[in-house]
Coordinates of C-alpha atoms in Angstrom, one line a residue:
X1 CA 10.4 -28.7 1.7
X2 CA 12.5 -25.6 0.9
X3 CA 11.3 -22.7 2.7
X4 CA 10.8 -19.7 -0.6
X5 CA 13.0 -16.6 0.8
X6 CA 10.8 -13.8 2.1
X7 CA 10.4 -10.6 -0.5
X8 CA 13.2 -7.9 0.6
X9 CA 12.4 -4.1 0.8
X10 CA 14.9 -0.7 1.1
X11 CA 13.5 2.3 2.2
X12 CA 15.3 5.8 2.0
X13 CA 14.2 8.1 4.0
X14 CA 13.3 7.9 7.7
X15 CA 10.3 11.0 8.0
X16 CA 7.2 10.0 9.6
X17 CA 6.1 8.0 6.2
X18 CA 9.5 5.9 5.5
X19 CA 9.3 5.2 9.4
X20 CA 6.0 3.6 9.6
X21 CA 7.0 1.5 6.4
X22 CA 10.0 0.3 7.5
X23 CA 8.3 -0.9 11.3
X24 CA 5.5 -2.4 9.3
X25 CA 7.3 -4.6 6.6
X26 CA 9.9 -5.3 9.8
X27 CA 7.2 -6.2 12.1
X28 CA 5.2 -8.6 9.2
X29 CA 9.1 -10.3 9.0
X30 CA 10.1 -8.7 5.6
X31 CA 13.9 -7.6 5.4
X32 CA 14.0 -4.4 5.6
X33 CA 17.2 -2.2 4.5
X34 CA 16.5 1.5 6.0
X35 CA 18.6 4.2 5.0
X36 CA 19.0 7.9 6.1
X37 CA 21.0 10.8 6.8
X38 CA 19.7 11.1 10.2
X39 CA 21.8 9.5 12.7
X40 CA 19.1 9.2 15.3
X41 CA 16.1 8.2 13.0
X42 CA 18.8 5.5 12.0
X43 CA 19.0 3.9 15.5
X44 CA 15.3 4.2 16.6
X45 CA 15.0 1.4 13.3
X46 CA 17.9 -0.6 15.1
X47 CA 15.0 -2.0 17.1
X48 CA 13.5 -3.5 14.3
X49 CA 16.3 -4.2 11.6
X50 CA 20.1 -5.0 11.2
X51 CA 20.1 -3.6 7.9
X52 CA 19.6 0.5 9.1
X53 CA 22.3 2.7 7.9
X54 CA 23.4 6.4 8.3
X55 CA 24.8 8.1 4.7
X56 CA 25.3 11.5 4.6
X57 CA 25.6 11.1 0.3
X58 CA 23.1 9.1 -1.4
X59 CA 24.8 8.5 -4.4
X60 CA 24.6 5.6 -6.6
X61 CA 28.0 4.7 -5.7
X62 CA 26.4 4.7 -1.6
X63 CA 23.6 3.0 -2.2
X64 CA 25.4 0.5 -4.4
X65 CA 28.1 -0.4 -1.0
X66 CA 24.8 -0.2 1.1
X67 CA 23.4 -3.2 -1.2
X68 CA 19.9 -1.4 -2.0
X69 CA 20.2 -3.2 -5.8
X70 CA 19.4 -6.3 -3.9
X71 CA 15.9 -5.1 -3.1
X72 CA 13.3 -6.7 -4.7
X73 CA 11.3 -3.3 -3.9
X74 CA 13.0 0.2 -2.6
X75 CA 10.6 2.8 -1.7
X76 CA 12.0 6.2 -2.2
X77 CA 10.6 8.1 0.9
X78 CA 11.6 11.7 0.3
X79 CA 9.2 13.8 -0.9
X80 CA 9.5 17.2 0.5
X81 CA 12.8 17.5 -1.3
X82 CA 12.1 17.4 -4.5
X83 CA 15.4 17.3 -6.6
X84 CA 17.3 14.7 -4.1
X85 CA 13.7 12.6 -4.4
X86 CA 14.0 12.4 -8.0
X87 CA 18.2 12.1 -8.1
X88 CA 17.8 9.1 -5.2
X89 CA 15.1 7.6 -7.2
X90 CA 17.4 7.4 -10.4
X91 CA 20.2 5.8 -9.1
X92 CA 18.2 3.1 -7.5
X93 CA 16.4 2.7 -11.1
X94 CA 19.9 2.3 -12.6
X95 CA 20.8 0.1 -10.2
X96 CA 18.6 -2.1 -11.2
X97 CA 16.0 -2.5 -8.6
X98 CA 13.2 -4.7 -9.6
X99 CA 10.5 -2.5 -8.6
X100 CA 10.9 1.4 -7.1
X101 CA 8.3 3.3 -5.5
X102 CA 8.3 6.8 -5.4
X103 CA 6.5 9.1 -2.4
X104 CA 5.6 12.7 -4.4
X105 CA 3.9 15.6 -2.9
X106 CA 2.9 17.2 -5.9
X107 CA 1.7 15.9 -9.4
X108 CA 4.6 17.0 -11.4
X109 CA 6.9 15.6 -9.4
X110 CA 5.0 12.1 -9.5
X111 CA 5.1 12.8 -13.2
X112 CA 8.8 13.1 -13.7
X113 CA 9.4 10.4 -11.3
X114 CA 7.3 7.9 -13.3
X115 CA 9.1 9.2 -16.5
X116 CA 12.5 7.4 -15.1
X117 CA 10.6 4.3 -13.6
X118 CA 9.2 4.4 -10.6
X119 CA 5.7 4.1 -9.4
X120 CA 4.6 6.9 -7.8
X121 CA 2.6 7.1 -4.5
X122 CA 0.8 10.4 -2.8
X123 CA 0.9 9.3 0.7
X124 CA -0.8 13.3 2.4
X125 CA -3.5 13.4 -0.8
X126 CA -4.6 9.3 -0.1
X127 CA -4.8 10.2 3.7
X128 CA -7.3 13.4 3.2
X129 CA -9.5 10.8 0.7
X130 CA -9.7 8.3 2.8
X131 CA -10.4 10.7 5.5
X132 CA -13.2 12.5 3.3
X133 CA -14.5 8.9 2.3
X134 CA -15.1 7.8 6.2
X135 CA -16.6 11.2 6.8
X136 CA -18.7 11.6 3.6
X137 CA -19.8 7.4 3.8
X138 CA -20.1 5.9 7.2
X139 CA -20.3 2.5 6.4
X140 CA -16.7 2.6 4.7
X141 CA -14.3 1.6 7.2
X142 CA -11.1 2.0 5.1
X143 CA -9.9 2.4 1.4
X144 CA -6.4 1.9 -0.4
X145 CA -6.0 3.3 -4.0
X146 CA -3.5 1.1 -6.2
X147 CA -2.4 2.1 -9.8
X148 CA -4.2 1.6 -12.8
X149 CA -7.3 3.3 -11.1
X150 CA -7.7 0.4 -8.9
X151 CA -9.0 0.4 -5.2
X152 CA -9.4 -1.8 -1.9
X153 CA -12.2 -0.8 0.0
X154 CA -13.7 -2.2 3.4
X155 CA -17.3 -1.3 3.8
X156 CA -20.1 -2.9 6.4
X157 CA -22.5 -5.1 4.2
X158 CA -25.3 -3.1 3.1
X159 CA -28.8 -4.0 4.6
X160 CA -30.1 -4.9 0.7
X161 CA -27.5 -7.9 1.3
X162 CA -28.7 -9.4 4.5
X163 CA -30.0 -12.8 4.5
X164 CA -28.5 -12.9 0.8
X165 CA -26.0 -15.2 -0.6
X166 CA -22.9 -14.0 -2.7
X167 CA -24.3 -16.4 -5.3
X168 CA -27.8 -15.0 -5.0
X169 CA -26.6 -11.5 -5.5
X170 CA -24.6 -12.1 -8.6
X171 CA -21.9 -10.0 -7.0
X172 CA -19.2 -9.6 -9.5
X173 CA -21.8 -9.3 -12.4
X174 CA -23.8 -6.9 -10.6
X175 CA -20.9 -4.3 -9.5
X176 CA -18.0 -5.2 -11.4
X177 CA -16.3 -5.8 -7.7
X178 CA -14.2 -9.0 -6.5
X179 CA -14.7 -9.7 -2.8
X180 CA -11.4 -10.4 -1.3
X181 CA -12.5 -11.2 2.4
X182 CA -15.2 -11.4 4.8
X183 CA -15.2 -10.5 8.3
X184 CA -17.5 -12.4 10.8
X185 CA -17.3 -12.5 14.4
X186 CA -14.2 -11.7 14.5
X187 CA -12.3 -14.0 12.3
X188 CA -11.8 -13.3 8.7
X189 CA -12.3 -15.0 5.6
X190 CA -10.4 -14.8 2.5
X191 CA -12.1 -17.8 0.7
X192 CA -15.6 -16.9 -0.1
X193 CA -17.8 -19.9 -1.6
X194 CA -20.5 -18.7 -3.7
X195 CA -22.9 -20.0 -1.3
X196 CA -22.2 -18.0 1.2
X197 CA -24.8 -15.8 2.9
X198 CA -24.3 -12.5 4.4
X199 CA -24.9 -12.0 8.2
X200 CA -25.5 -8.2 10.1
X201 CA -22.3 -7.0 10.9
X202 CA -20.5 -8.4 8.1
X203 CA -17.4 -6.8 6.7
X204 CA -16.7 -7.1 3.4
X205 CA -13.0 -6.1 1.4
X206 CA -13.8 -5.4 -2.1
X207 CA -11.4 -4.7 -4.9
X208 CA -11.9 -3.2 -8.5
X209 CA -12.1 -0.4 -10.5
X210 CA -12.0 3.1 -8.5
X211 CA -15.4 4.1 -10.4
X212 CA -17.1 0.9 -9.5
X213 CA -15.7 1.2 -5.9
X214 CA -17.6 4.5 -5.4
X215 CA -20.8 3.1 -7.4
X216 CA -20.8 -0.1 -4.7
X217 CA -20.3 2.7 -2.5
X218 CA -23.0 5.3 -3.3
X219 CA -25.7 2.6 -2.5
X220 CA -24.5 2.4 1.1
X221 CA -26.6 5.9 1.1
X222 CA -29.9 4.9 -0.6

């Protein structure tokens, strides 16, 4: 059997954001294309990717040679400046690139940048409310906001749900929430039968709406 080719990412700009990226899709054995102006930043990546290259222009006609249109995702990683941010993240658009992401600082500059395609991400503001969310709710243990006002939270099993079974509970119905995972003992679960019963000390990765996220969540106080 044919082994299906594994998804292939660019990332433009090496700051502390388009570095972690780039290590992380490297590390989980992506293909990674890194680009930057900094020679330096460009050789720490070395370490992790073949594909890490230093252009001191980032014009279509660059990116182009560099062979970013064969992304299936480029991540535009350049937020602080704000008019080579939005010129970077139109030539990839018109370069074709399947799918761009676009770091923003700021909400009109994630406005104009989804105005010319891309989808827009807000790296600093998702850090502080996932930040606020551990401090305000100690029983979350992470959260990751999507588009479309969607949300991936990981939360310790409330003590309602002990002894209960994900059947039982009516989960779905009940919050409007899909659990994604379990974690037990240390091993993880992505298949959850219906007849499964939750334990103390269970971890469980929800996904759904952002408002039915913080509802799930608000009863983690009561």
């Amino acid at each position: 059997m044919k082994e299906e080719l594994s998804e292939s990412y660019g990332i433009i700009g090496l700051g502390r954001f388009g570095t972690a990226l780039a290590e992380k899709l490297a590390e989980a054995g992506r293909e990674v294309i890194v680009v930057d102006r900094n020679e330096n930043k460009v050789k720490e990546l070395r370490n992790y990717t073949d594909f890490a290259y230093v252009a001191d222009e980032l014009t279509k006609e660059v990116l182009e040679e560099i062979g970013i249109q064969n992304c299936d995702t480029v991540i535009v990683c350049i937020g602080e400046k704000i008019d080579t941010s939005i010129l970077v993240t139109l030539n990839v658009v018109n370069l074709g690139v399947k799918r761009v992401i676009a770091k923003a600082i700021s909400k009109d500059q994630g406005e104009v940048l989804e105005k010319i395609g891309a989808e827009v991400v807000y790296p600093e503001k998702d850090m502080a409310l996932r930040l606020a969310k551990k401090m305000l709710v100690s029983s979350v243990m992470d959260s990751i906001s999507l588009n479309n006002n969607v949300e991936i939270s990981e939360v310790m099993v409330p003590v309602r749900m002990i002894g209960k079974s994900l059947q039982e509970l009516r989960f779905r119905q009940r919050y409007g929430l899909n659990i994604i995972a379990v974690e037990h003992a240390g091993k993880t679960e992505t298949e959850v039968e219906p007849e499964y019963v939750f334990n103390k000390g269970d971890v469980l990765v929800v996904i759904g709406k952002s408002e039915n996220v913080s509802k799930f969540e608000g009863i983690l106080l009561a």
